[in-house]
mmCIF file of C-alpha atoms in Angstrom:
data_model
loop_
_atom_site.group_PDB
_atom_site.id
_atom_site.type_symbol
_atom_site.label_atom_id
_atom_site.label_comp_id
_atom_site.label_asym_id
_atom_site.label_seq_id
_atom_site.Cartn_x
_atom_site.Cartn_y
_atom_site.Cartn_z
ATOM 1 C CA UNK A 1 206.331 102.223 65.637
ATOM 2 C CA UNK A 2 206.374 99.134 67.823
ATOM 3 C CA UNK A 3 209.276 97.457 69.599
ATOM 4 C CA UNK A 4 210.487 93.999 70.506
ATOM 5 C CA UNK A 5 213.216 92.922 72.889
ATOM 6 C CA UNK A 6 216.627 91.628 71.879
ATOM 7 C CA UNK A 7 218.699 89.452 74.220
ATOM 8 C CA UNK A 8 222.505 89.512 74.224
ATOM 9 C CA UNK A 9 224.167 86.929 76.514
ATOM 10 C CA UNK A 10 226.934 87.872 78.919
ATOM 11 C CA UNK A 11 230.109 85.861 79.611
ATOM 12 C CA UNK A 12 228.448 83.830 82.405
ATOM 13 C CA UNK A 13 225.562 82.846 80.116
ATOM 14 C CA UNK A 14 227.922 81.841 77.308
ATOM 15 C CA UNK A 15 229.859 79.651 79.763
ATOM 16 C CA UNK A 16 226.598 78.101 81.045
ATOM 17 C CA UNK A 17 225.639 77.295 77.427
ATOM 18 C CA UNK A 18 228.966 75.488 76.852
ATOM 19 C CA UNK A 19 230.505 78.335 74.873
ATOM 20 C CA UNK A 20 227.544 79.049 72.609
ATOM 21 C CA UNK A 21 226.555 82.714 72.277
ATOM 22 C CA UNK A 22 222.820 82.205 71.859
ATOM 23 C CA UNK A 23 221.149 85.599 71.547
ATOM 24 C CA UNK A 24 217.526 85.942 70.473
ATOM 25 C CA UNK A 25 214.639 88.300 69.767
ATOM 26 C CA UNK A 26 211.081 88.110 71.011
ATOM 27 C CA UNK A 27 209.205 88.208 67.718
ATOM 28 C CA UNK A 28 206.344 89.947 69.556
ATOM 29 C CA UNK A 29 205.688 93.676 69.513
ATOM 30 C CA UNK A 30 204.888 96.261 72.172
ATOM 31 C CA UNK A 31 203.991 99.943 71.757
ATOM 32 C CA UNK A 32 206.802 101.293 73.979
ATOM 33 C CA UNK A 33 210.487 100.464 74.376
ATOM 34 C CA UNK A 34 210.141 100.226 78.153
ATOM 35 C CA UNK A 35 207.359 97.647 77.845
ATOM 36 C CA UNK A 36 209.423 95.516 75.474
ATOM 37 C CA UNK A 37 212.388 95.635 77.871
ATOM 38 C CA UNK A 38 210.143 94.696 80.816
ATOM 39 C CA UNK A 39 208.874 91.627 78.956
ATOM 40 C CA UNK A 40 212.424 90.711 77.939
ATOM 41 C CA UNK A 41 213.659 90.869 81.526
ATOM 42 C CA UNK A 42 210.679 88.781 82.609
ATOM 43 C CA UNK A 43 211.594 86.163 79.975
ATOM 44 C CA UNK A 44 215.247 86.216 81.106
ATOM 45 C CA UNK A 45 214.202 85.540 84.701
ATOM 46 C CA UNK A 46 211.778 82.736 83.710
ATOM 47 C CA UNK A 47 214.362 80.831 81.645
ATOM 48 C CA UNK A 48 217.365 81.542 83.878
ATOM 49 C CA UNK A 49 219.494 83.431 81.346
ATOM 50 C CA UNK A 50 221.887 86.291 82.087
ATOM 51 C CA UNK A 51 222.842 89.150 79.805
ATOM 52 C CA UNK A 52 221.290 92.355 78.525
ATOM 53 C CA UNK A 53 217.899 93.158 77.069
ATOM 54 C CA UNK A 54 217.498 96.046 74.640
ATOM 55 C CA UNK A 55 214.516 97.307 72.659
ATOM 56 C CA UNK A 56 214.710 97.253 68.881
ATOM 57 C CA UNK A 57 212.146 98.272 66.236
ATOM 58 C CA UNK A 58 209.781 95.411 65.470
ATOM 59 C CA UNK A 59 209.802 94.301 61.855
ATOM 60 C CA UNK A 60 206.902 91.974 61.118
ATOM 61 C CA UNK A 61 207.734 88.855 59.163
ATOM 62 C CA UNK A 62 206.903 89.198 55.518
ATOM 63 C CA UNK A 63 204.072 87.044 54.319
ATOM 64 C CA UNK A 64 204.519 84.715 51.407
ATOM 65 C CA UNK A 65 202.602 85.668 48.313
ATOM 66 C CA UNK A 66 201.555 83.179 45.712
ATOM 67 C CA UNK A 67 198.911 82.619 43.053
ATOM 68 C CA UNK A 68 196.692 79.580 43.132
ATOM 69 C CA UNK A 69 196.019 78.239 39.673
ATOM 70 C CA UNK A 70 192.557 76.784 39.798
#
């Protein structure tokens, strides 16, 4: 199982974003929860956001399937 980070804004972040609660997920995967959280905290520091970072199971995006009629 791999993990990605999930960001949940705190009250100060929501105020800084003019009342918008803009949470997000990384979309990337790491082998350990602690590694995903580390990368999430790094992202939070780089973009100047405040809130909490948690690790969640990574679910890869499903690929579209189609048939080409040649």
